[in-house]
Amino acid sequence: MSARRKAINPRSLGLATRAIHGSHVAPYQGPVTTPIAQTSTYRFQSSDDAVRYAAGDPGVYVYTRYHNPTVRELEERLALIMGCEKTLVFASGMAAITSAIFSLVRDGDEIVSTTALYGGTYRFFRDSLPNHGVGVRFVDHEGVPEIGRMITRKTRIVYFETPTNPTLAVIDIRKLVAAVRNAGRRAGAKPVIMLDNTFATTLNQDPFSLGVDAVVESGTKYLGGHSDLMAGVVAGSETFIAGVHGVLKHLGGCADPLAAFLLLRSLKTFDLRVERQNRNALELATFLEGMRGVKRVIYPGLRSHPDHRIAKKQMAGFGGMVTIEVAGGVRSAVRVCDALRIAVNAMSLGGVETLVSIPVYSSHINMKPAELKRHGVTPGMIRISTGIEHVDDLKKDFREAIGRR
Ligand SMILES: *Cc1c(COP(=O)(O)O)cnc(C)c1O
């Protein structure tokens, strides 16, 4: 079954529209915002409700780890925005990713994955999955055109991220999908193609329209957008999501109703924020390119980016992430980050405030030079998550900080 469902007008669906108004906890004549159903359990009208629940009636609420009206409202809204049949919201991005993976793999299965992954996912693949009899075969993103060669009868999932962290390489999604489908047919396998869309978000990159089966995303980043909540999302077909929901109930990574409320609030400005972040990132990247003391600016929206052509083809916007390399190595990178007065020196990304981090001190800490080289990471790199500040303030901040390098 296709995961895709035609969205009505995805850019406005973060707002209270008639499309889903009145669905669960926001009846007509009710509040404009979605109330928080801050409860762990639900009063049955009579014991018949328990029987109806056991028989599969989706209208009966039993326990918040299974279902919650505020969380459900959020999940329906996200399904409309992301253009898919169903979504599930989790306590964090990692809860979403691990539950989605566990819903699909069995002892003896294999995953084919790109190497340039979020650190948590990479370590889960490297350190945890083998204990469950699941092997992971890694491919560098340059090797993606030949990804078909890695597909075997045992391949259950093909997993990837684009743009990658922190070097912002862009993988041609359509090409990857075609290669996997062809190889799968030859090998007698039908791998689920799963993408972590955290960096781009659905507003900049619509994976389902490019043939991807399942999307995972950290709601902590652009979806939340205010650095004040933790959440994760899994999106795809109804059948797939039903399987993930079973795992959610076992592993218990359910979203808290308050976090769901905050995320619903965030969705109202999702389009505004991402549009501004895209614009600020492009302008800041252009400004920094060629500046004295800056050796390299990596941004998929720049013509100098090696994958610019692919990015233009598959992305509606180039995102808020910019990576620069300053002359003088990690000492200079540290001096720049410590001298910034508007941008905040902190991990994470996607918030309204600009954040900077040094990959060799964060995502790629303790890696040997050879490993760093393979990941394309250099000591002088600074990763910038562009916020919604006035771009002139950001330019001034970076110009001054880089001047003190
Ligand atoms: C942050 C992040 C995650 C993990 O999300 P959490 O909400 O921190 O658990 C996964 N993938 C990417 C690309 C991320 O940036």
Tab-separated table of C-alpha atoms and ligand atoms in Angstrom:
chain	number	residue	atom	x	y	z
A	1	MET	CA	0.000	0.000	0.000
A	2	SER	CA	1.307	3.427	-0.846
A	3	ALA	CA	2.196	5.601	2.090
A	4	ARG	CA	1.223	8.699	0.177
A	5	ARG	CA	-1.956	10.609	0.740
A	6	LYS	CA	-2.681	13.790	-1.125
A	7	ALA	CA	-2.391	16.723	1.208
A	8	ILE	CA	-4.949	19.477	0.859
A	9	ASN	CA	-2.633	22.416	1.366
A	10	PRO	CA	0.288	21.265	3.452
A	11	ARG	CA	1.751	24.705	4.088
A	12	SER	CA	-1.337	25.870	5.956
A	13	LEU	CA	-2.145	22.706	7.788
A	14	GLY	CA	-0.112	23.628	10.832
A	15	LEU	CA	-2.872	26.143	11.507
A	16	ALA	CA	-6.374	25.396	12.727
A	17	THR	CA	-8.136	24.644	9.473
A	18	ARG	CA	-11.563	23.218	8.818
A	19	ALA	CA	-9.824	20.212	7.323
A	20	ILE	CA	-9.351	18.575	10.674
A	21	HIS	CA	-11.059	21.016	12.990
A	22	GLY	CA	-13.349	19.297	15.440
A	23	SER	CA	-11.660	15.935	15.101
A	24	HIS	CA	-10.983	14.990	18.710
A	25	VAL	CA	-10.537	17.481	21.442
A	26	ALA	CA	-11.317	20.725	19.616
A	27	PRO	CA	-15.047	20.579	18.859
A	28	TYR	CA	-16.858	23.422	17.118
A	29	GLN	CA	-17.647	26.198	19.596
A	30	GLY	CA	-14.679	24.933	21.556
A	31	PRO	CA	-11.270	26.486	22.128
A	32	VAL	CA	-9.142	27.568	19.168
A	33	THR	CA	-6.115	25.840	20.631
A	34	THR	CA	-6.013	22.116	21.326
A	35	PRO	CA	-6.595	21.313	24.997
A	36	ILE	CA	-4.019	19.155	26.769
A	37	ALA	CA	-5.516	15.855	27.820
A	38	GLN	CA	-3.117	15.582	30.751
A	39	THR	CA	-4.239	12.186	31.933
A	40	SER	CA	-2.754	8.730	32.108
A	41	THR	CA	-6.076	6.910	31.915
A	42	TYR	CA	-9.717	7.343	30.780
A	43	ARG	CA	-13.025	6.866	32.497
A	44	PHE	CA	-15.120	4.122	30.868
A	45	GLN	CA	-18.807	4.896	30.385
A	46	SER	CA	-19.431	1.253	31.199
A	47	SER	CA	-17.385	-1.925	31.124
A	48	ASP	CA	-18.593	-2.410	27.561
A	49	ASP	CA	-15.937	0.155	26.587
A	50	ALA	CA	-13.210	-2.289	27.574
A	51	VAL	CA	-14.806	-4.912	25.375
A	52	ARG	CA	-15.119	-2.442	22.476
A	53	TYR	CA	-11.449	-1.513	22.865
A	54	ALA	CA	-10.402	-5.152	22.842
A	55	ALA	CA	-12.431	-5.619	19.670
A	56	GLY	CA	-10.401	-2.858	18.021
A	57	ASP	CA	-12.705	0.165	18.243
A	58	PRO	CA	-10.343	3.116	17.689
A	59	GLY	CA	-12.741	5.521	19.388
A	60	VAL	CA	-12.177	4.111	22.872
A	61	TYR	CA	-9.373	5.650	24.913
A	62	VAL	CA	-7.927	3.334	27.554
A	63	TYR	CA	-4.445	4.410	28.588
A	64	THR	CA	-2.140	7.215	27.419
A	65	ARG	CA	0.733	4.931	26.421
A	66	TYR	CA	-1.714	3.481	23.839
A	67	HIS	CA	-3.554	6.630	22.736
A	68	ASN	CA	-4.148	10.183	23.872
A	69	PRO	CA	-6.513	12.742	22.282
A	70	THR	CA	-3.929	15.573	22.193
A	71	VAL	CA	-1.302	13.272	20.724
A	72	ARG	CA	-3.794	11.923	18.204
A	73	GLU	CA	-4.758	15.411	17.047
A	74	LEU	CA	-1.058	16.084	16.472
A	75	GLU	CA	-0.598	12.814	14.582
A	76	GLU	CA	-3.491	13.570	12.233
A	77	ARG	CA	-2.228	17.061	11.559
A	78	LEU	CA	1.264	15.738	10.849
A	79	ALA	CA	-0.116	13.122	8.449
A	80	LEU	CA	-1.800	15.917	6.479
A	81	ILE	CA	1.328	18.087	6.463
A	82	MET	CA	3.625	15.208	5.542
A	83	GLY	CA	1.245	13.842	2.906
A	84	CYS	CA	1.035	10.289	4.187
A	85	GLU	CA	-1.608	7.952	5.561
A	86	LYS	CA	-0.548	7.888	9.198
A	87	THR	CA	1.997	9.199	11.665
A	88	LEU	CA	2.921	8.293	15.227
A	89	VAL	CA	4.510	10.693	17.679
A	90	PHE	CA	7.102	9.546	20.227
A	91	ALA	CA	8.948	10.877	23.270
A	92	SER	CA	12.058	11.602	21.177
A	93	GLY	CA	13.519	11.149	17.734
A	94	MET	CA	15.491	8.128	18.923
A	95	ALA	CA	12.342	6.508	20.386
A	96	ALA	CA	10.713	6.972	16.971
A	97	ILE	CA	13.692	5.608	15.029
A	98	THR	CA	14.322	2.565	17.230
A	99	SER	CA	10.606	1.654	17.380
A	100	ALA	CA	10.248	1.980	13.596
A	101	ILE	CA	13.273	-0.280	13.050
A	102	PHE	CA	12.204	-2.891	15.617
A	103	SER	CA	8.750	-3.083	14.032
A	104	LEU	CA	10.348	-4.375	10.827
A	105	VAL	CA	13.405	-6.498	11.631
A	106	ARG	CA	13.675	-10.090	12.781
A	107	ASP	CA	16.685	-12.172	13.766
A	108	GLY	CA	18.674	-12.823	10.599
A	109	ASP	CA	17.556	-9.697	8.732
A	110	GLU	CA	19.915	-7.072	7.400
A	111	ILE	CA	19.840	-3.296	7.099
A	112	VAL	CA	21.744	-1.386	4.441
A	113	SER	CA	22.538	2.120	5.632
A	114	THR	CA	24.598	5.128	4.680
A	115	THR	CA	27.507	5.895	7.061
A	116	ALA	CA	26.755	9.600	7.464
A	117	LEU	CA	24.117	9.183	10.146
A	118	TYR	CA	22.972	10.963	13.263
A	119	GLY	CA	25.322	9.705	16.017
A	120	GLY	CA	22.559	8.056	18.066
A	121	THR	CA	21.277	6.109	15.082
A	122	TYR	CA	24.807	5.111	14.036
A	123	ARG	CA	25.575	3.738	17.505
A	124	PHE	CA	22.209	1.932	17.701
A	125	PHE	CA	23.028	0.230	14.394
A	126	ARG	CA	26.631	-0.533	15.399
A	127	ASP	CA	26.191	-1.500	19.068
A	128	SER	CA	22.592	-2.651	19.676
A	129	LEU	CA	21.118	-4.272	16.578
A	130	PRO	CA	23.812	-6.976	16.248
A	131	ASN	CA	22.765	-8.207	19.734
A	132	HIS	CA	19.353	-8.961	18.228
A	133	GLY	CA	20.770	-10.858	15.273
A	134	VAL	CA	20.332	-7.942	12.878
A	135	GLY	CA	23.353	-7.002	10.766
A	136	VAL	CA	23.941	-3.538	9.318
A	137	ARG	CA	25.952	-3.022	6.123
A	138	PHE	CA	27.252	0.518	5.727
A	139	VAL	CA	27.797	2.372	2.487
A	140	ASP	CA	29.467	5.792	2.111
A	141	HIS	CA	27.239	8.326	0.432
A	142	GLU	CA	29.558	8.366	-2.580
A	143	GLY	CA	28.742	4.667	-2.894
A	144	VAL	CA	24.995	5.182	-3.009
A	145	PRO	CA	24.733	4.814	-6.812
A	146	GLU	CA	25.941	1.238	-6.315
A	147	ILE	CA	23.717	0.597	-3.311
A	148	GLY	CA	21.907	-2.086	-5.329
A	149	ARG	CA	24.947	-4.340	-5.028
A	150	MET	CA	24.507	-4.459	-1.265
A	151	ILE	CA	20.884	-5.639	-1.342
A	152	THR	CA	20.396	-9.319	-0.627
A	153	ARG	CA	17.451	-11.566	0.082
A	154	LYS	CA	17.909	-10.675	3.758
A	155	THR	CA	17.738	-6.887	3.325
A	156	ARG	CA	14.714	-5.651	5.258
A	157	ILE	CA	15.447	-1.906	5.445
A	158	VAL	CA	17.450	0.603	3.431
A	159	TYR	CA	18.122	3.531	5.751
A	160	PHE	CA	19.587	6.944	4.939
A	161	GLU	CA	19.706	10.672	5.690
A	162	THR	CA	19.947	13.612	3.291
A	163	PRO	CA	21.310	16.254	3.603
A	164	THR	CA	23.917	14.562	5.806
A	165	ASN	CA	25.412	15.813	9.054
A	166	PRO	CA	27.607	17.904	9.131
A	167	THR	CA	28.928	17.933	5.563
A	168	LEU	CA	25.475	18.468	4.005
A	169	ALA	CA	25.987	15.999	1.173
A	170	VAL	CA	22.773	15.496	-0.807
A	171	ILE	CA	21.734	12.021	-1.926
A	172	ASP	CA	19.599	11.682	-5.043
A	173	ILE	CA	16.481	10.130	-3.495
A	174	ARG	CA	14.804	9.087	-6.748
A	175	LYS	CA	17.977	7.351	-7.931
A	176	LEU	CA	18.407	5.566	-4.624
A	177	VAL	CA	14.786	4.379	-4.686
A	178	ALA	CA	15.107	3.080	-8.259
A	179	ALA	CA	18.375	1.253	-7.499
A	180	VAL	CA	16.900	-0.384	-4.393
A	181	ARG	CA	13.693	-1.453	-6.157
A	182	ASN	CA	15.619	-3.009	-9.056
A	183	ALA	CA	18.067	-4.829	-6.832
A	184	GLY	CA	15.236	-5.953	-4.569
A	185	ARG	CA	13.404	-7.522	-7.498
A	186	ARG	CA	16.554	-9.374	-8.525
A	187	ALA	CA	17.269	-10.552	-4.974
A	188	GLY	CA	13.667	-11.476	-4.185
A	189	ALA	CA	13.480	-8.913	-1.374
A	190	LYS	CA	11.302	-5.863	-0.828
A	191	PRO	CA	13.271	-3.618	1.516
A	192	VAL	CA	11.478	-0.765	3.244
A	193	ILE	CA	13.180	2.482	2.226
A	194	MET	CA	13.373	4.668	5.334
A	195	LEU	CA	14.626	8.265	5.461
A	196	ASP	CA	15.481	10.445	8.437
A	197	ASN	CA	14.124	13.761	7.181
A	198	THR	CA	15.070	15.834	10.261
A	199	PHE	CA	17.434	18.250	8.482
A	200	ALA	CA	15.203	19.124	5.535
A	201	THR	CA	11.708	18.594	6.982
A	202	THR	CA	8.740	17.891	4.776
A	203	LEU	CA	8.504	21.567	3.777
A	204	ASN	CA	11.877	21.465	2.011
A	205	GLN	CA	11.861	17.847	0.896
A	206	ASP	CA	8.838	15.616	0.345
A	207	PRO	CA	10.166	12.039	0.610
A	208	PHE	CA	6.862	10.302	-0.134
A	209	SER	CA	6.553	11.998	-3.519
A	210	LEU	CA	10.066	10.728	-4.311
A	211	GLY	CA	9.159	7.094	-3.597
A	212	VAL	CA	10.356	6.653	-0.004
A	213	ASP	CA	8.255	4.194	2.075
A	214	ALA	CA	8.783	5.492	5.606
A	215	VAL	CA	9.983	8.710	7.203
A	216	VAL	CA	11.427	9.181	10.676
A	217	GLU	CA	12.124	12.589	12.101
A	218	SER	CA	13.260	14.209	15.330
A	219	GLY	CA	10.432	16.515	16.398
A	220	THR	CA	12.913	18.099	18.788
A	221	LYS	CA	14.484	20.018	15.896
A	222	TYR	CA	12.619	21.970	13.181
A	223	LEU	CA	9.132	20.647	13.958
A	224	GLY	CA	9.386	21.793	17.594
A	225	GLY	CA	11.526	24.725	16.539
A	226	HIS	CA	11.919	26.458	19.916
A	227	SER	CA	14.531	24.268	21.659
A	228	ASP	CA	11.961	23.557	24.373
A	229	LEU	CA	10.625	20.052	23.758
A	230	MET	CA	11.623	16.494	22.877
A	231	ALA	CA	9.617	14.472	20.355
A	232	GLY	CA	9.926	12.114	17.421
A	233	VAL	CA	7.759	11.154	14.455
A	234	VAL	CA	7.320	8.039	12.326
A	235	ALA	CA	5.296	8.437	9.114
A	236	GLY	CA	4.119	6.058	6.416
A	237	SER	CA	1.355	3.703	5.361
A	238	GLU	CA	-1.449	2.615	7.662
A	239	THR	CA	-0.168	-0.985	7.742
A	240	PHE	CA	3.384	0.054	8.596
A	241	ILE	CA	2.232	2.440	11.315
A	242	ALA	CA	0.003	-0.260	12.860
A	243	GLY	CA	3.137	-2.398	13.296
A	244	VAL	CA	5.094	0.518	14.779
A	245	HIS	CA	2.239	1.214	17.200
A	246	GLY	CA	2.513	-2.351	18.517
A	247	VAL	CA	6.195	-1.751	19.265
A	248	LEU	CA	5.447	1.642	20.834
A	249	LYS	CA	3.150	-0.094	23.305
A	250	HIS	CA	5.906	-2.584	24.214
A	251	LEU	CA	8.900	-0.237	24.353
A	252	GLY	CA	6.858	2.594	25.841
A	253	GLY	CA	8.320	5.583	24.004
A	254	CYS	CA	4.981	7.407	23.864
A	255	ALA	CA	4.780	11.200	23.605
A	256	ASP	CA	3.754	13.176	26.638
A	257	PRO	CA	0.498	15.151	26.149
A	258	LEU	CA	2.216	18.415	27.113
A	259	ALA	CA	4.946	17.873	24.505
A	260	ALA	CA	2.215	17.107	21.956
A	261	PHE	CA	0.484	20.379	22.848
A	262	LEU	CA	3.745	22.302	22.428
A	263	LEU	CA	4.370	20.640	19.091
A	264	LEU	CA	0.857	21.546	17.909
A	265	ARG	CA	1.670	25.140	18.861
A	266	SER	CA	4.939	24.906	16.930
A	267	LEU	CA	3.225	23.641	13.788
A	268	LYS	CA	1.289	26.899	13.538
A	269	THR	CA	4.528	28.725	12.682
A	270	PHE	CA	6.302	25.816	10.982
A	271	ASP	CA	6.032	27.281	7.486
A	272	LEU	CA	6.977	30.792	8.647
A	273	ARG	CA	9.994	29.594	10.578
A	274	VAL	CA	11.359	27.293	7.886
A	275	GLU	CA	10.897	29.909	5.178
A	276	ARG	CA	12.848	32.457	7.249
A	277	GLN	CA	15.527	29.913	8.191
A	278	ASN	CA	15.986	28.957	4.522
A	279	ARG	CA	16.333	32.607	3.563
A	280	ASN	CA	18.718	33.471	6.413
A	281	ALA	CA	20.855	30.394	5.687
A	282	LEU	CA	21.228	31.218	1.995
A	283	GLU	CA	22.045	34.837	2.707
A	284	LEU	CA	24.495	34.019	5.504
A	285	ALA	CA	26.186	31.292	3.416
A	286	THR	CA	26.572	33.682	0.480
A	287	PHE	CA	27.933	36.367	2.813
A	288	LEU	CA	30.486	34.017	4.414
A	289	GLU	CA	31.664	32.496	1.138
A	290	GLY	CA	34.895	34.211	0.204
A	291	MET	CA	35.223	36.016	3.540
A	292	ARG	CA	38.789	36.271	4.855
A	293	GLY	CA	39.467	33.465	7.324
A	294	VAL	CA	36.719	31.230	5.915
A	295	LYS	CA	38.203	28.378	3.894
A	296	ARG	CA	34.969	26.798	2.784
A	297	VAL	CA	31.206	27.265	3.034
A	298	ILE	CA	29.030	24.206	2.551
A	299	TYR	CA	25.368	24.894	1.775
A	300	PRO	CA	23.269	22.935	-0.747
A	301	GLY	CA	21.795	26.198	-2.018
A	302	LEU	CA	25.181	27.526	-3.164
A	303	ARG	CA	26.271	26.887	-6.740
A	304	SER	CA	29.670	25.878	-5.342
A	305	HIS	CA	28.096	22.898	-3.521
A	306	PRO	CA	29.007	19.639	-5.293
A	307	ASP	CA	25.410	18.353	-5.049
A	308	HIS	CA	23.683	21.657	-5.823
A	309	ARG	CA	22.065	20.229	-8.963
A	310	ILE	CA	20.518	17.292	-7.066
A	311	ALA	CA	19.406	19.590	-4.248
A	312	LYS	CA	17.670	21.891	-6.749
A	313	LYS	CA	15.869	18.942	-8.261
A	314	GLN	CA	14.510	17.377	-5.087
A	315	MET	CA	14.322	20.173	-2.508
A	316	ALA	CA	11.784	22.986	-2.366
A	317	GLY	CA	14.145	24.926	-0.071
A	318	PHE	CA	17.748	24.261	0.924
A	319	GLY	CA	17.213	24.267	4.679
A	320	GLY	CA	18.677	26.154	7.609
A	321	MET	CA	21.903	24.195	8.087
A	322	VAL	CA	25.188	25.744	6.942
A	323	THR	CA	28.654	24.332	7.630
A	324	ILE	CA	31.775	26.466	7.377
A	325	GLU	CA	35.445	25.684	7.745
A	326	VAL	CA	37.594	28.407	9.271
A	327	ALA	CA	41.304	28.763	8.705
A	328	GLY	CA	43.399	27.805	11.735
A	329	GLY	CA	41.806	24.495	12.671
A	330	VAL	CA	39.917	23.675	15.841
A	331	ARG	CA	41.559	26.473	17.881
A	332	SER	CA	40.124	29.049	15.488
A	333	ALA	CA	36.765	27.298	15.419
A	334	VAL	CA	36.647	27.469	19.220
A	335	ARG	CA	37.571	31.158	19.225
A	336	VAL	CA	34.872	31.976	16.690
A	337	CYS	CA	32.183	30.043	18.575
A	338	ASP	CA	33.156	31.641	21.879
A	339	ALA	CA	33.153	35.141	20.357
A	340	LEU	CA	29.649	34.955	18.870
A	341	ARG	CA	27.155	37.107	20.742
A	342	ILE	CA	23.884	36.402	18.963
A	343	ALA	CA	24.413	32.824	17.799
A	344	VAL	CA	24.426	30.401	20.731
A	345	ASN	CA	27.147	27.802	21.229
A	346	ALA	CA	25.005	24.715	21.831
A	347	MET	CA	24.295	21.324	20.334
A	348	SER	CA	21.028	20.503	18.571
A	349	LEU	CA	19.469	22.408	15.695
A	350	GLY	CA	16.259	23.669	14.140
A	351	GLY	CA	15.333	26.286	16.746
A	352	VAL	CA	14.378	29.916	16.218
A	353	GLU	CA	17.755	30.930	17.685
A	354	THR	CA	20.921	30.377	15.656
A	355	LEU	CA	23.059	27.600	17.165
A	356	VAL	CA	26.656	26.716	16.380
A	357	SER	CA	28.640	23.603	17.202
A	358	ILE	CA	32.032	22.175	16.329
A	359	PRO	CA	31.663	18.681	14.834
A	360	VAL	CA	35.008	17.379	16.187
A	361	TYR	CA	33.810	18.395	19.649
A	362	SER	CA	30.263	17.043	19.245
A	363	SER	CA	28.914	14.572	16.653
A	364	HIS	CA	32.411	13.405	15.650
A	365	ILE	CA	34.207	13.598	18.991
A	366	ASN	CA	36.936	10.980	19.656
A	367	MET	CA	37.143	9.908	16.020
A	368	LYS	CA	40.560	9.092	14.608
A	369	PRO	CA	41.935	11.230	11.740
A	370	ALA	CA	41.275	8.457	9.207
A	371	GLU	CA	37.653	8.142	10.333
A	372	LEU	CA	37.190	11.919	10.224
A	373	LYS	CA	38.597	11.931	6.734
A	374	ARG	CA	36.163	9.243	5.634
A	375	HIS	CA	33.302	11.366	7.027
A	376	GLY	CA	34.727	14.478	5.354
A	377	VAL	CA	34.946	16.268	8.709
A	378	THR	CA	37.811	18.677	9.437
A	379	PRO	CA	38.850	20.229	12.787
A	380	GLY	CA	38.083	23.781	11.609
A	381	MET	CA	34.449	23.037	10.828
A	382	ILE	CA	31.593	24.920	12.488
A	383	ARG	CA	28.056	23.743	11.955
A	384	ILE	CA	25.499	26.548	11.951
A	385	SER	CA	21.785	25.992	12.495
A	386	THR	CA	20.345	29.250	11.247
A	387	GLY	CA	17.554	30.787	13.292
A	388	ILE	CA	14.995	33.471	12.531
A	389	GLU	CA	16.969	36.522	13.701
A	390	HIS	CA	17.326	39.509	11.392
A	391	VAL	CA	19.961	38.415	8.896
A	392	ASP	CA	21.923	41.674	9.279
A	393	ASP	CA	22.453	40.868	12.963
A	394	LEU	CA	23.706	37.415	12.068
A	395	LYS	CA	26.085	38.732	9.419
A	396	LYS	CA	27.540	41.282	11.832
A	397	ASP	CA	27.888	38.649	14.568
A	398	PHE	CA	29.755	36.202	12.334
A	399	ARG	CA	31.894	38.889	10.695
A	400	GLU	CA	33.079	40.129	14.089
A	401	ALA	CA	33.620	36.668	15.561
A	402	ILE	CA	35.537	35.450	12.519
A	403	GLY	CA	37.605	38.637	12.684
A	404	ARG	CA	38.708	37.671	16.212
A	405	ARG	CA	39.714	34.206	15.108
B	1	LIG	C1	18.456	14.977	16.801
B	1	LIG	C2	18.379	14.003	15.723
B	1	LIG	C3	17.865	12.704	15.937
B	1	LIG	C4	17.443	12.216	17.312
B	1	LIG	O1	16.378	12.934	17.820
B	1	LIG	P1	16.119	13.133	19.408
B	1	LIG	O2	14.855	13.887	19.436
B	1	LIG	O3	17.311	13.864	19.948
B	1	LIG	O4	16.017	11.770	20.010
B	1	LIG	C5	17.783	11.855	14.863
B	1	LIG	N1	18.184	12.224	13.642
B	1	LIG	C6	18.697	13.449	13.392
B	1	LIG	C7	19.120	13.788	12.007
B	1	LIG	C8	18.805	14.369	14.415
B	1	LIG	O5	19.321	15.579	14.156
